[in-house]
GROMACS .gro file of C-alpha atoms in nm:
model
  227
    1UNK     CA    1  10.500   5.196   7.004
    2UNK     CA    2  10.354   5.242   7.352
    3UNK     CA    3  10.599   4.985   7.493
    4UNK     CA    4  10.882   5.179   7.333
    5UNK     CA    5  10.761   5.502   7.496
    6UNK     CA    6  10.735   5.333   7.833
    7UNK     CA    7  11.099   5.226   7.807
    8UNK     CA    8  11.213   5.579   7.717
    9UNK     CA    9  11.119   5.817   8.000
   10UNK     CA   10  11.234   6.129   7.816
   11UNK     CA   11  11.025   6.070   7.506
   12UNK     CA   12  10.733   5.949   7.720
   13UNK     CA   13  10.742   6.277   7.911
   14UNK     CA   14  10.756   6.478   7.587
   15UNK     CA   15  10.463   6.284   7.441
   16UNK     CA   16  10.262   6.322   7.763
   17UNK     CA   17  10.321   6.699   7.777
   18UNK     CA   18  10.228   6.736   7.410
   19UNK     CA   19   9.900   6.547   7.448
   20UNK     CA   20   9.822   6.722   7.777
   21UNK     CA   21   9.891   7.064   7.626
   22UNK     CA   22   9.665   7.002   7.326
   23UNK     CA   23   9.386   6.878   7.551
   24UNK     CA   24   9.429   7.178   7.779
   25UNK     CA   25   9.411   7.423   7.490
   26UNK     CA   26   9.100   7.258   7.350
   27UNK     CA   27   8.936   7.281   7.692
   28UNK     CA   28   9.049   7.630   7.798
   29UNK     CA   29   9.067   7.843   7.483
   30UNK     CA   30   8.690   7.855   7.421
   31UNK     CA   31   8.636   7.976   7.778
   32UNK     CA   32   8.905   8.242   7.742
   33UNK     CA   33   8.750   8.360   7.416
   34UNK     CA   34   8.407   8.378   7.579
   35UNK     CA   35   8.540   8.565   7.883
   36UNK     CA   36   8.710   8.826   7.665
   37UNK     CA   37   8.384   8.921   7.495
   38UNK     CA   38   8.185   9.213   7.636
   39UNK     CA   39   7.967   9.116   7.930
   40UNK     CA   40   7.596   9.117   7.862
   41UNK     CA   41   7.446   9.465   7.805
   42UNK     CA   42   7.787   9.634   7.837
   43UNK     CA   43   7.791   9.970   7.659
   44UNK     CA   44   8.079  10.190   7.539
   45UNK     CA   45   8.143  10.506   7.737
   46UNK     CA   46   7.929  10.803   7.645
   47UNK     CA   47   8.106  11.113   7.517
   48UNK     CA   48   8.083  11.279   7.860
   49UNK     CA   49   8.216  10.965   8.030
   50UNK     CA   50   8.497  10.947   7.774
   51UNK     CA   51   8.592  11.306   7.857
   52UNK     CA   52   8.585  11.216   8.227
   53UNK     CA   53   8.804  10.914   8.167
   54UNK     CA   54   9.060  11.133   7.990
   55UNK     CA   55   9.063  11.363   8.293
   56UNK     CA   56   9.097  11.061   8.525
   57UNK     CA   57   9.407  10.955   8.330
   58UNK     CA   58   9.550  11.307   8.303
   59UNK     CA   59   9.518  11.360   8.679
   60UNK     CA   60   9.694  11.029   8.748
   61UNK     CA   61   9.403  10.886   8.948
   62UNK     CA   62   9.505  10.532   8.849
   63UNK     CA   63   9.835  10.570   9.036
   64UNK     CA   64   9.647  10.563   9.368
   65UNK     CA   65   9.326  10.378   9.276
   66UNK     CA   66   9.297  10.038   9.114
   67UNK     CA   67   9.008   9.920   8.901
   68UNK     CA   68   9.046   9.548   8.954
   69UNK     CA   69   8.861   9.359   9.227
   70UNK     CA   70   9.028   9.025   9.287
   71UNK     CA   71   8.826   8.710   9.365
   72UNK     CA   72   8.938   8.725   9.729
   73UNK     CA   73   8.715   8.773  10.031
   74UNK     CA   74   8.916   9.079  10.143
   75UNK     CA   75   8.841   9.246   9.808
   76UNK     CA   76   8.481   9.143   9.751
   77UNK     CA   77   8.373   9.227  10.105
   78UNK     CA   78   8.511   9.581  10.070
   79UNK     CA   79   8.459   9.668   9.705
   80UNK     CA   80   8.184   9.445   9.567
   81UNK     CA   81   8.169   9.154   9.324
   82UNK     CA   82   8.491   9.050   9.153
   83UNK     CA   83   8.589   9.209   8.826
   84UNK     CA   84   8.518   9.015   8.506
   85UNK     CA   85   8.744   9.030   8.202
   86UNK     CA   86   8.451   9.108   7.973
   87UNK     CA   87   8.385   9.429   8.164
   88UNK     CA   88   8.706   9.575   8.020
   89UNK     CA   89   8.617   9.498   7.658
   90UNK     CA   90   8.567   9.866   7.573
   91UNK     CA   91   8.851  10.005   7.787
   92UNK     CA   92   9.141  10.156   7.592
   93UNK     CA   93   9.376  10.170   7.778
   94UNK     CA   94   9.305   9.945   8.074
   95UNK     CA   95   9.319  10.119   8.411
   96UNK     CA   96   9.371   9.821   8.638
   97UNK     CA   97   9.635  10.001   8.842
   98UNK     CA   98   9.898   9.839   9.060
   99UNK     CA   99   9.865  10.026   9.390
  100UNK     CA  100   9.586  10.114   9.632
  101UNK     CA  101   9.673  10.427   9.820
  102UNK     CA  102   9.299  10.484   9.801
  103UNK     CA  103   9.017  10.231   9.753
  104UNK     CA  104   8.948  10.032   9.439
  105UNK     CA  105   8.701  10.217   9.215
  106UNK     CA  106   8.575   9.947   8.981
  107UNK     CA  107   8.232   9.944   9.152
  108UNK     CA  108   8.230  10.301   9.283
  109UNK     CA  109   7.934  10.393   9.063
  110UNK     CA  110   7.720  10.145   9.255
  111UNK     CA  111   7.787  10.293   9.598
  112UNK     CA  112   7.854  10.665   9.555
  113UNK     CA  113   7.634  10.945   9.424
  114UNK     CA  114   7.694  11.257   9.216
  115UNK     CA  115   7.662  11.494   9.511
  116UNK     CA  116   7.896  11.275   9.720
  117UNK     CA  117   8.166  11.300   9.451
  118UNK     CA  118   8.110  11.673   9.418
  119UNK     CA  119   8.183  11.733   9.786
  120UNK     CA  120   8.458  11.472   9.805
  121UNK     CA  121   8.660  11.604   9.511
  122UNK     CA  122   8.633  11.956   9.652
  123UNK     CA  123   8.745  11.863  10.004
  124UNK     CA  124   8.831  11.494  10.051
  125UNK     CA  125   8.925  11.515  10.421
  126UNK     CA  126   8.590  11.678  10.504
  127UNK     CA  127   8.396  11.388  10.356
  128UNK     CA  128   8.642  11.114  10.459
  129UNK     CA  129   8.820  11.215  10.782
  130UNK     CA  130   9.189  11.135  10.768
  131UNK     CA  131   9.199  11.117  10.388
  132UNK     CA  132   9.534  11.211  10.232
  133UNK     CA  133   9.380  11.266   9.889
  134UNK     CA  134   9.442  11.621   9.758
  135UNK     CA  135   9.155  11.855   9.670
  136UNK     CA  136   9.084  11.891   9.298
  137UNK     CA  137   8.945  12.244   9.303
  138UNK     CA  138   9.084  12.320   8.956
  139UNK     CA  139   8.838  12.074   8.805
  140UNK     CA  140   8.559  12.310   8.908
  141UNK     CA  141   8.716  12.589   8.702
  142UNK     CA  142   8.851  12.421   8.387
  143UNK     CA  143   8.627  12.334   8.092
  144UNK     CA  144   8.601  11.998   7.917
  145UNK     CA  145   8.772  11.971   7.579
  146UNK     CA  146   8.474  11.832   7.389
  147UNK     CA  147   8.657  11.809   7.056
  148UNK     CA  148   8.930  11.587   7.202
  149UNK     CA  149   8.673  11.364   7.372
  150UNK     CA  150   8.487  11.329   7.043
  151UNK     CA  151   8.810  11.246   6.860
  152UNK     CA  152   8.886  10.978   7.118
  153UNK     CA  153   8.542  10.817   7.090
  154UNK     CA  154   8.548  10.841   6.709
  155UNK     CA  155   8.888  10.673   6.699
  156UNK     CA  156   8.766  10.397   6.929
  157UNK     CA  157   8.477  10.338   6.692
  158UNK     CA  158   8.681  10.336   6.371
  159UNK     CA  159   8.995  10.157   6.494
  160UNK     CA  160   8.863   9.920   6.761
  161UNK     CA  161   8.508   9.878   6.639
  162UNK     CA  162   8.336  10.018   6.946
  163UNK     CA  163   7.962   9.974   6.887
  164UNK     CA  164   7.859  10.338   6.894
  165UNK     CA  165   7.542  10.432   6.704
  166UNK     CA  166   7.403  10.082   6.761
  167UNK     CA  167   7.056  10.049   6.911
  168UNK     CA  168   7.052  10.138   7.285
  169UNK     CA  169   7.421  10.235   7.272
  170UNK     CA  170   7.573  10.586   7.291
  171UNK     CA  171   7.553  10.791   6.972
  172UNK     CA  172   7.829  10.995   6.814
  173UNK     CA  173   7.695  11.141   6.492
  174UNK     CA  174   7.881  11.446   6.366
  175UNK     CA  175   8.077  11.683   6.590
  176UNK     CA  176   7.805  11.948   6.615
  177UNK     CA  177   7.545  11.691   6.715
  178UNK     CA  178   7.792  11.543   6.964
  179UNK     CA  179   7.840  11.885   7.125
  180UNK     CA  180   7.465  11.912   7.179
  181UNK     CA  181   7.438  11.559   7.320
  182UNK     CA  182   7.728  11.594   7.563
  183UNK     CA  183   7.587  11.924   7.689
  184UNK     CA  184   7.246  11.766   7.744
  185UNK     CA  185   7.405  11.475   7.931
  186UNK     CA  186   7.607  11.716   8.144
  187UNK     CA  187   7.298  11.917   8.236
  188UNK     CA  188   7.117  11.600   8.341
  189UNK     CA  189   7.403  11.500   8.571
  190UNK     CA  190   7.450  11.852   8.708
  191UNK     CA  191   7.088  11.856   8.825
  192UNK     CA  192   7.213  11.657   9.127
  193UNK     CA  193   7.503  11.895   9.196
  194UNK     CA  194   7.491  12.179   9.448
  195UNK     CA  195   7.739  12.431   9.307
  196UNK     CA  196   7.534  12.694   9.115
  197UNK     CA  197   7.841  12.797   8.917
  198UNK     CA  198   7.846  12.455   8.752
  199UNK     CA  199   7.490  12.502   8.628
  200UNK     CA  200   7.550  12.862   8.524
  201UNK     CA  201   7.845  12.750   8.312
  202UNK     CA  202   7.630  12.484   8.146
  203UNK     CA  203   7.375  12.746   8.047
  204UNK     CA  204   7.660  12.920   7.866
  205UNK     CA  205   7.751  12.595   7.691
  206UNK     CA  206   8.055  12.527   7.911
  207UNK     CA  207   8.107  12.192   8.083
  208UNK     CA  208   8.336  12.195   8.383
  209UNK     CA  209   8.579  11.905   8.412
  210UNK     CA  210   8.435  11.794   8.744
  211UNK     CA  211   8.105  11.712   8.570
  212UNK     CA  212   8.277  11.484   8.319
  213UNK     CA  213   8.490  11.315   8.585
  214UNK     CA  214   8.185  11.242   8.799
  215UNK     CA  215   8.005  11.105   8.494
  216UNK     CA  216   8.293  10.863   8.443
  217UNK     CA  217   8.302  10.758   8.809
  218UNK     CA  218   7.926  10.706   8.805
  219UNK     CA  219   7.964  10.473   8.507
  220UNK     CA  220   8.195  10.234   8.691
  221UNK     CA  221   8.018   9.923   8.816
  222UNK     CA  222   7.695   9.745   8.737
  223UNK     CA  223   7.542  10.060   8.586
  224UNK     CA  224   7.742  10.010   8.266
  225UNK     CA  225   7.554   9.685   8.214
  226UNK     CA  226   7.207   9.824   8.280
  227UNK     CA  227   6.941   9.787   8.013
   0.00000   0.00000   0.00000
């Protein structure tokens, strides 16, 4: 049989490609399956971070900022360690982006602070001279839609199996409990903010959108994998 294959280049090529493909799949598929699993200690977004992510999408932030650090020196030297597929396991939808008018944000939570974001979102060019990013002053006035954020997180849990309510992971509970938890989380974050109006609103039970957006930005990076 092997002599026959050697005398028939076409069939020899087909047989070679078939064997090579099977061997490749056996070798590569397990690694792909492993890489697609959540990275160690990765947690779903909290309810406040989920609300911030919805604002990030609604404001079109992903049209100017990517969340995908390539394994190239130009990327890793500027933005941090390369992105791993398992880090996106709980992202629905993915926000990789395709353009960098501004910097990549996949590790922004490791290098920026709450008060930095507060000032930057209010007046980008003051914090980063020459920045063409617009000011997002309306986020300091509008309130977070807690019910929609809860519905999003609840859907992620029921449809995609997000491990909420698992030990050491964010809790959802019922809607009333969720409202209390998101408010407590917002107050904790706002302790590092300077605008007194933000804190006054929280005392009234209102969460300004800027608080949720900053919570989401703070979650990007190694912090999501912290114990």
